[in-house]
Coordinates of C-alpha atoms in Angstrom, one line a residue:
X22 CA 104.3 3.3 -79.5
X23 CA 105.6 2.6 -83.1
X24 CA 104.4 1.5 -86.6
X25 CA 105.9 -0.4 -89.9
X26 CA 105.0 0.9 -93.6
X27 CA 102.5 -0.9 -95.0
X28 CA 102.2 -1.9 -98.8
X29 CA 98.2 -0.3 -99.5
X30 CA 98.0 -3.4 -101.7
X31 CA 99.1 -5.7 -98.7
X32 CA 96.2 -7.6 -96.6
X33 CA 95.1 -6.0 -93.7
X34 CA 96.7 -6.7 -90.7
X35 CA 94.0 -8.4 -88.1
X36 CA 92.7 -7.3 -85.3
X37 CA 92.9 -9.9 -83.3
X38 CA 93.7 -8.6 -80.1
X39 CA 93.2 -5.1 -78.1
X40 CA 94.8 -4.0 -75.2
X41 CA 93.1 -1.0 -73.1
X42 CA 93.6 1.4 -69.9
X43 CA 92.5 4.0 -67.8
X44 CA 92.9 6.4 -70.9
X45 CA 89.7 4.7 -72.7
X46 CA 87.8 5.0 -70.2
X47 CA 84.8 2.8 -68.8
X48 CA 84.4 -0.3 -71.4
X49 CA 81.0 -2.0 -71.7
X50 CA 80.4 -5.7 -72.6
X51 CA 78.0 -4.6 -75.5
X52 CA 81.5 -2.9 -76.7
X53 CA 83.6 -5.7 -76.6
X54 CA 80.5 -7.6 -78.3
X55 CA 80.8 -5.7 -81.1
X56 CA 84.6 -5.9 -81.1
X57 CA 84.3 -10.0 -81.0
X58 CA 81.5 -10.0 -83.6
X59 CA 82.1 -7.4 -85.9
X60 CA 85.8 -6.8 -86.0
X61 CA 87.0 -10.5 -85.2
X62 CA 89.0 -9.6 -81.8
X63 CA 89.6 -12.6 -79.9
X64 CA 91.6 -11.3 -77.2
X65 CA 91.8 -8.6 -74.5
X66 CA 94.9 -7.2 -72.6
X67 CA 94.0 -4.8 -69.9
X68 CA 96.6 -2.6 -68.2
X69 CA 96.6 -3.8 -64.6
X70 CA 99.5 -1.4 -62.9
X71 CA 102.6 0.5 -63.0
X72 CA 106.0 0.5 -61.2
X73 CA 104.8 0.0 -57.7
X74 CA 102.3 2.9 -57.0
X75 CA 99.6 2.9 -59.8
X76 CA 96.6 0.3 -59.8
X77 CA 94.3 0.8 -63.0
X78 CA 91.2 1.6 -61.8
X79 CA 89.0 0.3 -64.9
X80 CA 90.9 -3.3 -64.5
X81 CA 88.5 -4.7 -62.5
X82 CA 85.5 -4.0 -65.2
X83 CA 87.5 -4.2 -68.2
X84 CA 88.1 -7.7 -67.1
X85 CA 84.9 -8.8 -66.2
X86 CA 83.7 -7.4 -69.1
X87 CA 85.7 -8.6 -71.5
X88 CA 84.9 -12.3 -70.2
X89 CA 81.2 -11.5 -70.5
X90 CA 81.8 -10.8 -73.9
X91 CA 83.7 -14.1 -74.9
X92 CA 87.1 -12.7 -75.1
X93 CA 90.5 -14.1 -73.8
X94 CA 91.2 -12.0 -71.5
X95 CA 95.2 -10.8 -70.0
X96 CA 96.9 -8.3 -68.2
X97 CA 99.6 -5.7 -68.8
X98 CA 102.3 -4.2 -66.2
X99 CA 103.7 -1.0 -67.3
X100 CA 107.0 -1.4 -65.7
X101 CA 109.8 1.1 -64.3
X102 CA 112.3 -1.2 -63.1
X103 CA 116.1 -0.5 -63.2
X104 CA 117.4 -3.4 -61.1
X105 CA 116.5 -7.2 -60.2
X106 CA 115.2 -6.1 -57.0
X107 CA 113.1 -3.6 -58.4
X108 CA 111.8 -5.9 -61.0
X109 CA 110.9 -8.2 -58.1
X110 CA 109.4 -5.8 -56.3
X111 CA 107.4 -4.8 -59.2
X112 CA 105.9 -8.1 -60.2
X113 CA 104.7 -8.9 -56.7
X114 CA 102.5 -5.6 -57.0
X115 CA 101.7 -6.4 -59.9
X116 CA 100.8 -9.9 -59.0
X117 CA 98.9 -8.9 -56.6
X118 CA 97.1 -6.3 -58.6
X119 CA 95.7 -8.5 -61.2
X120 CA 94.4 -11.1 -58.2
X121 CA 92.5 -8.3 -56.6
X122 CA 91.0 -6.9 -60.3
X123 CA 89.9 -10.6 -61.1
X124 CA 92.4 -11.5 -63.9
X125 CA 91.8 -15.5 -64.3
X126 CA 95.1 -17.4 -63.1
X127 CA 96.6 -18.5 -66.6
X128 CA 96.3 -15.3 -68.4
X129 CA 99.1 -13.7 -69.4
X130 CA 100.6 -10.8 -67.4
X131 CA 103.2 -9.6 -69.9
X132 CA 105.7 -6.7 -68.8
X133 CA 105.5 -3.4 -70.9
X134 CA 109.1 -2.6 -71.2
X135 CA 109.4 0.9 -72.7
X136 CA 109.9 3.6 -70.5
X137 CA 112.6 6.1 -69.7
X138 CA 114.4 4.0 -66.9
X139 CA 115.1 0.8 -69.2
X140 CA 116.4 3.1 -72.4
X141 CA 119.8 3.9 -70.3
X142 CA 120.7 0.5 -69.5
X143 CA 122.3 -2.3 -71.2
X144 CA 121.0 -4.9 -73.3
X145 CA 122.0 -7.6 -70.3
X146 CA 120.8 -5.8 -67.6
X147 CA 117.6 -5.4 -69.2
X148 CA 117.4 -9.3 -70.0
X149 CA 118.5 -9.8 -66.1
X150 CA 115.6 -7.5 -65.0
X151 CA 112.8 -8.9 -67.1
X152 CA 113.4 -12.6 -66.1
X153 CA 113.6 -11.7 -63.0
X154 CA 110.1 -10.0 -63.3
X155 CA 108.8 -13.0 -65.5
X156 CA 110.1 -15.3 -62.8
X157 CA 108.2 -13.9 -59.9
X158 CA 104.7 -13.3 -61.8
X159 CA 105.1 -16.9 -62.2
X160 CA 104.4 -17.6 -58.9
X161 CA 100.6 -15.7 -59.4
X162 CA 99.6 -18.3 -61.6
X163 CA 100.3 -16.0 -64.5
X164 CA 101.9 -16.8 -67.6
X165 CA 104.8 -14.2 -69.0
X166 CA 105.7 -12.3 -71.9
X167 CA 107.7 -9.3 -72.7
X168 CA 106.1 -5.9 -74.5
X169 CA 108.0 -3.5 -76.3
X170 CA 108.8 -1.4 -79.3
X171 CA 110.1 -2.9 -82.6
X172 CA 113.5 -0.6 -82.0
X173 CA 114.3 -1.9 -78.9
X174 CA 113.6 -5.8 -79.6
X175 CA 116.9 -7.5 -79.8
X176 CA 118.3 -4.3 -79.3
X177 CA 117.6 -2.7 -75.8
X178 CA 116.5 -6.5 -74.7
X179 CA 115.9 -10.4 -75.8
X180 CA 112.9 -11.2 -77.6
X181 CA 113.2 -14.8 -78.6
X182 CA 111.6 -16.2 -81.2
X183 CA 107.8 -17.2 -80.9
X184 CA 108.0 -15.0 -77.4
X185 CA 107.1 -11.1 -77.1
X186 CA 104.7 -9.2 -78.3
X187 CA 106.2 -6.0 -80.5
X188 CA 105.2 -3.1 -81.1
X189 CA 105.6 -1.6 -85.1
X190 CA 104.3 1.7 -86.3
X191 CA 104.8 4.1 -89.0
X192 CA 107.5 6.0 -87.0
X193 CA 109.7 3.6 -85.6
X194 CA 112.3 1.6 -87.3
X195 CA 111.9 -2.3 -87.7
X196 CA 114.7 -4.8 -87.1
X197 CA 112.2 -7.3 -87.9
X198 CA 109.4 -7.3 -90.8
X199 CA 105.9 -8.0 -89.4
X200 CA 107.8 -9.5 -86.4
X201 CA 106.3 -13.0 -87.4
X202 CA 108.5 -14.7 -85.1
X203 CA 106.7 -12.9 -82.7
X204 CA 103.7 -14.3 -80.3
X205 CA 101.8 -10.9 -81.5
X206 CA 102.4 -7.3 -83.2
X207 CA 101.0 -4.4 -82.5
X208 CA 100.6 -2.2 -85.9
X209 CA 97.8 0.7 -84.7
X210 CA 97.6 2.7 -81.7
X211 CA 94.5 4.7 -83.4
X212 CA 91.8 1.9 -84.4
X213 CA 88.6 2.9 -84.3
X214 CA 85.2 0.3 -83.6
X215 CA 81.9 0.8 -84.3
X216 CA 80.3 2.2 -80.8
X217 CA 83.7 2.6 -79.1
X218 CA 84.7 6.2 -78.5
X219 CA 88.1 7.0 -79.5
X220 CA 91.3 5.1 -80.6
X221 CA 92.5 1.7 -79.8
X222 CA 96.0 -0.7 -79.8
X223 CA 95.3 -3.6 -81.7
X224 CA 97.5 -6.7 -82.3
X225 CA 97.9 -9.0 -84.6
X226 CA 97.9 -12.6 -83.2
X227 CA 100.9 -15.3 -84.7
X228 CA 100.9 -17.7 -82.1
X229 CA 97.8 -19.1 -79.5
X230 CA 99.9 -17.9 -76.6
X231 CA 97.5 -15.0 -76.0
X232 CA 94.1 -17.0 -76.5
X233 CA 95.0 -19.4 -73.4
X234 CA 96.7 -21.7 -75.6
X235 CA 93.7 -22.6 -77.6
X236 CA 93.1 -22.0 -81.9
X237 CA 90.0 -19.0 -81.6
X238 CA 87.7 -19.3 -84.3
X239 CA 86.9 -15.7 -84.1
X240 CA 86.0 -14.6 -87.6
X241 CA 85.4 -10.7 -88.7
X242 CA 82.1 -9.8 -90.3
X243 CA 83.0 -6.4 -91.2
X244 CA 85.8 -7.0 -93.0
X245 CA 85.8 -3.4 -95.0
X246 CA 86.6 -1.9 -91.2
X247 CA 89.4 -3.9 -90.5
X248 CA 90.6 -2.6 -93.9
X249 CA 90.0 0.8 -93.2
X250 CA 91.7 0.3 -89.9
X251 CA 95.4 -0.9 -91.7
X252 CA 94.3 1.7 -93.8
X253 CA 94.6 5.0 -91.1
X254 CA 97.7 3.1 -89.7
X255 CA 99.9 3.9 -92.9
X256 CA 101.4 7.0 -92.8
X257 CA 100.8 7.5 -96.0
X258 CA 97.2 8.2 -95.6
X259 CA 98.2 11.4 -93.7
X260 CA 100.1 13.0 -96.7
X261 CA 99.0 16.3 -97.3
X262 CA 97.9 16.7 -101.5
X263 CA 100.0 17.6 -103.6
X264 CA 99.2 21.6 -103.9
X265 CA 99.4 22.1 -100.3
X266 CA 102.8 22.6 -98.7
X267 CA 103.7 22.6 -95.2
X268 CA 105.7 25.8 -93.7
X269 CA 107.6 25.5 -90.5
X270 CA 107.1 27.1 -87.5
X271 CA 107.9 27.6 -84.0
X272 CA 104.7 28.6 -82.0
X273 CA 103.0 27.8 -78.8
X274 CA 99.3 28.1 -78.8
X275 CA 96.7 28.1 -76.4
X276 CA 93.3 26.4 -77.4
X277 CA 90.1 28.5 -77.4
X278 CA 87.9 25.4 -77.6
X279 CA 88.4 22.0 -77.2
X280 CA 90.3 20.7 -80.1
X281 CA 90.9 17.3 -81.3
X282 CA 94.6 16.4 -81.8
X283 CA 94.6 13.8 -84.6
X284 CA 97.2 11.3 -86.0
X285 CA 96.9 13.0 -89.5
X286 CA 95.9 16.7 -90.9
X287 CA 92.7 15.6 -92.1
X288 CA 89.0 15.7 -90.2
X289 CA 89.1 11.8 -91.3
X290 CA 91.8 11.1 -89.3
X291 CA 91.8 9.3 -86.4
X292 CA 91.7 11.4 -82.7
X293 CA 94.3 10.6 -80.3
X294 CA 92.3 12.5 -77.7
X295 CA 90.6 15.8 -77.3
X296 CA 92.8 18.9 -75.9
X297 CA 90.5 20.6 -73.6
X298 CA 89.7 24.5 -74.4
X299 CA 93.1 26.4 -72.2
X300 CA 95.8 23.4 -73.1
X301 CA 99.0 25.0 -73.9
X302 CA 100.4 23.1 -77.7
X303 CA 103.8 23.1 -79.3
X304 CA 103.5 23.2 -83.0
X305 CA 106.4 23.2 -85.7
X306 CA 104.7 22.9 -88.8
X307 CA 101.7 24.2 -90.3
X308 CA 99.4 23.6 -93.8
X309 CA 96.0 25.2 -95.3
X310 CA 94.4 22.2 -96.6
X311 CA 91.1 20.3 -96.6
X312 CA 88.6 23.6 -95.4
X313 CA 91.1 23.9 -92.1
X314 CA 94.4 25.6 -91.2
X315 CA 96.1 22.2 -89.4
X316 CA 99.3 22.5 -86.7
X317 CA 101.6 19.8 -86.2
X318 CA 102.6 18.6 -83.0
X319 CA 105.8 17.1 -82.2
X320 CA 105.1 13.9 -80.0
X321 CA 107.9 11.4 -78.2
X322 CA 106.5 9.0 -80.8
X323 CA 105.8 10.6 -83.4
X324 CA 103.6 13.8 -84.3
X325 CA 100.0 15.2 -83.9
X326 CA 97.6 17.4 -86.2
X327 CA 95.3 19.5 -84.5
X328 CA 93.2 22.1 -86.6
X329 CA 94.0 26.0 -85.5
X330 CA 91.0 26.9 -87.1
X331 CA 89.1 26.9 -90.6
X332 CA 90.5 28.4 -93.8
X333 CA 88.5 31.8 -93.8
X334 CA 89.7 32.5 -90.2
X335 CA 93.0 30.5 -89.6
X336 CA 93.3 31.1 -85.9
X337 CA 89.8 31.2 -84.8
X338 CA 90.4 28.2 -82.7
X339 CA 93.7 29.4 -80.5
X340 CA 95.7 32.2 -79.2
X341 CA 99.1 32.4 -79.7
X342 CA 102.4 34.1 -77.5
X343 CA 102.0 31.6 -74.5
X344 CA 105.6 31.4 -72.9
X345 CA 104.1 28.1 -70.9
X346 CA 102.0 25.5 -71.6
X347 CA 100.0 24.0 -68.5
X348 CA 97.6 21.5 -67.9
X349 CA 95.3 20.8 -64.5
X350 CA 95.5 17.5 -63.5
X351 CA 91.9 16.1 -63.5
X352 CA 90.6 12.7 -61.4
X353 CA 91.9 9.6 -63.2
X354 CA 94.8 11.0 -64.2
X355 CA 98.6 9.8 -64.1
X356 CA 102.1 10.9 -64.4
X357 CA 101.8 8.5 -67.9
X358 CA 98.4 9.7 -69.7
X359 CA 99.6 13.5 -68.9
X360 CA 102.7 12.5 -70.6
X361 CA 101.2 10.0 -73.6
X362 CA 98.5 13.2 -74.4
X363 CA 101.0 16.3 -74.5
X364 CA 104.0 14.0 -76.6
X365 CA 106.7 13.5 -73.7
X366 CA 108.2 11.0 -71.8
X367 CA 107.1 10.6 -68.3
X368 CA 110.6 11.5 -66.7
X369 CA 110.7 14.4 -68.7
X370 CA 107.3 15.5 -67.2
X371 CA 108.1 15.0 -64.1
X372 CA 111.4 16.4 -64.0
X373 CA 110.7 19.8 -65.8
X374 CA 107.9 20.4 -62.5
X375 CA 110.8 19.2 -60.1
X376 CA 108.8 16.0 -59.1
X377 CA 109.8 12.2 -60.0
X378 CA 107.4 9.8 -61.8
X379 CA 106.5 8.2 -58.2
X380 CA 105.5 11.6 -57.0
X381 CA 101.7 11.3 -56.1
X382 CA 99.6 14.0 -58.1
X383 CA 96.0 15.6 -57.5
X384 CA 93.2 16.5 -59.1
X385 CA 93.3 20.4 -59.5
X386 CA 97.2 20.2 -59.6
X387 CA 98.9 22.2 -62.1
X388 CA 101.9 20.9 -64.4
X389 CA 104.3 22.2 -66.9
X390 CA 103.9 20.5 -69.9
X391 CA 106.0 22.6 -72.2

């Protein structure tokens, strides 16, 4: 997703909401305990489905949960639509999803509008297609909102004020500052928690739309974590030091080891995920710094840092001279987390193995990635 420069002087931003998937895997309540207690989250969005073939299968128990631990709990659709229809046809599975997986009628079951299919069409046609979608999940007892990046706010669609919940990272442009306007803004897609594996999206909360229309009194009692949080979330923090210089290159390697593909070139940074030992990576930069040779990866939103190997043997870690790069598909998968963990676009995925993103894959499949 995207994120805003922050001021290292500025407050940190809150972490007052999280939103999870299938990618974090199985959730625990004792996790979302510690999220509530220690970190102040007051709300949970859980990914529900996608276009009109993907249920979430970690829905059900993230929901569940989530409610045993005290949060407010929503859902998220990640949608595909191009027409009215399609959007229709979308929230009724949708719908129908979050019924089956428990969500509690009254939550909100916002549309994540950010893929491929929405990016060619027109600023109208995109405003036709979510109302339509908001519309229909309406009639599931669900209350609507609109997800999407801080580029295409205003932009590819409508948000209206005190509506929509925007992304802003370091790499994508800002039409509006902190998007205060905003029901909610999501400023990290890497935050880390205590006994939580992994990175997480968290949100800052302006309005009480998300929190079931009621003022949480939530507080945070780790309050240096939630710092440390804003903290990884600025780019800055990423910036090689001063006697290091990055060189380009143009190199495919092919991971010995599993290797962990961070958000900066520095062991301290946070892991987007783990690469697997025979992933096939795209680099086009490369530094000696910190102990550690470190490659950068160029993503759809943004980049990666993954470590080729330490300084006394800079390659001990990969091979280089792949012509491909491949990936198995593995149980749990989808056409999305493929895409999300190897920096494309799910079209683009598909396309380049001659598939489309409603093609069904299986485990022990074997994909193009590069």
């Amino acid at each position: 997703m995207a994120a805003l420069f922050l001021d290292m002087n500025a407050s940190a931003a809150r972490m007052d909401m999280v939103d999870v998937s299938n990618n974090n895997g199985y959730m625990s309540t004792a996790e979302y305990v510690s999220m509530r207690n220690e970190f102040g989250v007051k709300a949970l969005t859980v990914k529900i489905s996608e276009g009109t073939t993907f249920k979430d299968g970690y829905a059900a128990s993230n929901i569940a949960n989530g409610q045993a631990a005290g949060l407010y709990v929503n859902g998220y659709h990640f949608a595909h639509y191009k027409t009215k229809a399609q959007a229709i046809a979308e929230a009724d599975y949708a719908g129908q999803a979050a019924k089956a997986a428990g969500l509690p009628v009254g939550a909100v079951l916002a549309t994540d509008v950010e893929a491929k299919e929405q990016g060619i069409l027109s600023q109208a046609t995109n405003d036709r297609n979510n109302a339509a979608f908001m519309k229909e999940i309406q009639k599931f007892g669900y209350r609507a909102d609109i997800y999407t990046s801080g580029s295409w706010a205003n932009n590819k669609m409508t948000i209206k004020g005190k509506t929509g919940w925007v992304a802003g990272y370091p790499y994508v442009m800002s039409g509006q500052k902190w998007y205060t306007n905003n029901n909610a803004w999501q400023w990290s897609g890497s935050a880390r928690f205590r006994i939580s594996y992994g990175g997480f999206d968290v949100s800052q909360l302006y309005t009480d739309y998300y929190t079931a229309g009621q003022k949480s009194t939530v507080k945070p009692t780790d309050k240096d974590a939630v710092k440390a949080n804003n903290q990884e979330a600025n780019k800055n923090t990423s910036k090689p030091s001063t006697s290091a210089k990055w060189v380009k290159e143009s190199k495919i390697y092919t991971l010995k080891t599993a290797v962990k593909l961070r958000i900066g070139a520095s062991t301290s940074s946070s892991v987007i995920t783990t690469l697997p030992a025979g992933t096939t990576v795209k680099t086009d930069q490369a530094i000696i710094q910190g102990g550690y040779r470190w490659a950068r990866q160029p993503r759809f939103n943004g980049y990666g840092y993954l470590a080729t190997g330490p300084a006394s043997n800079t390659l001990e870690y990969v091979n280089s001279g792949a012509t491909h790069m491949y990936y198995t598909v593995k149980s749990g998968d989808s056409w999305w987390s493929i895409a999300q963990r190897n920096g494309l676009s799910m079209t683009t995925l598909a396309s380049q193995n001659g598939k489309t993103i409603y093609t069904t894959i299986y485990p022990g499949q074997r994909l193009v990635v590069r």
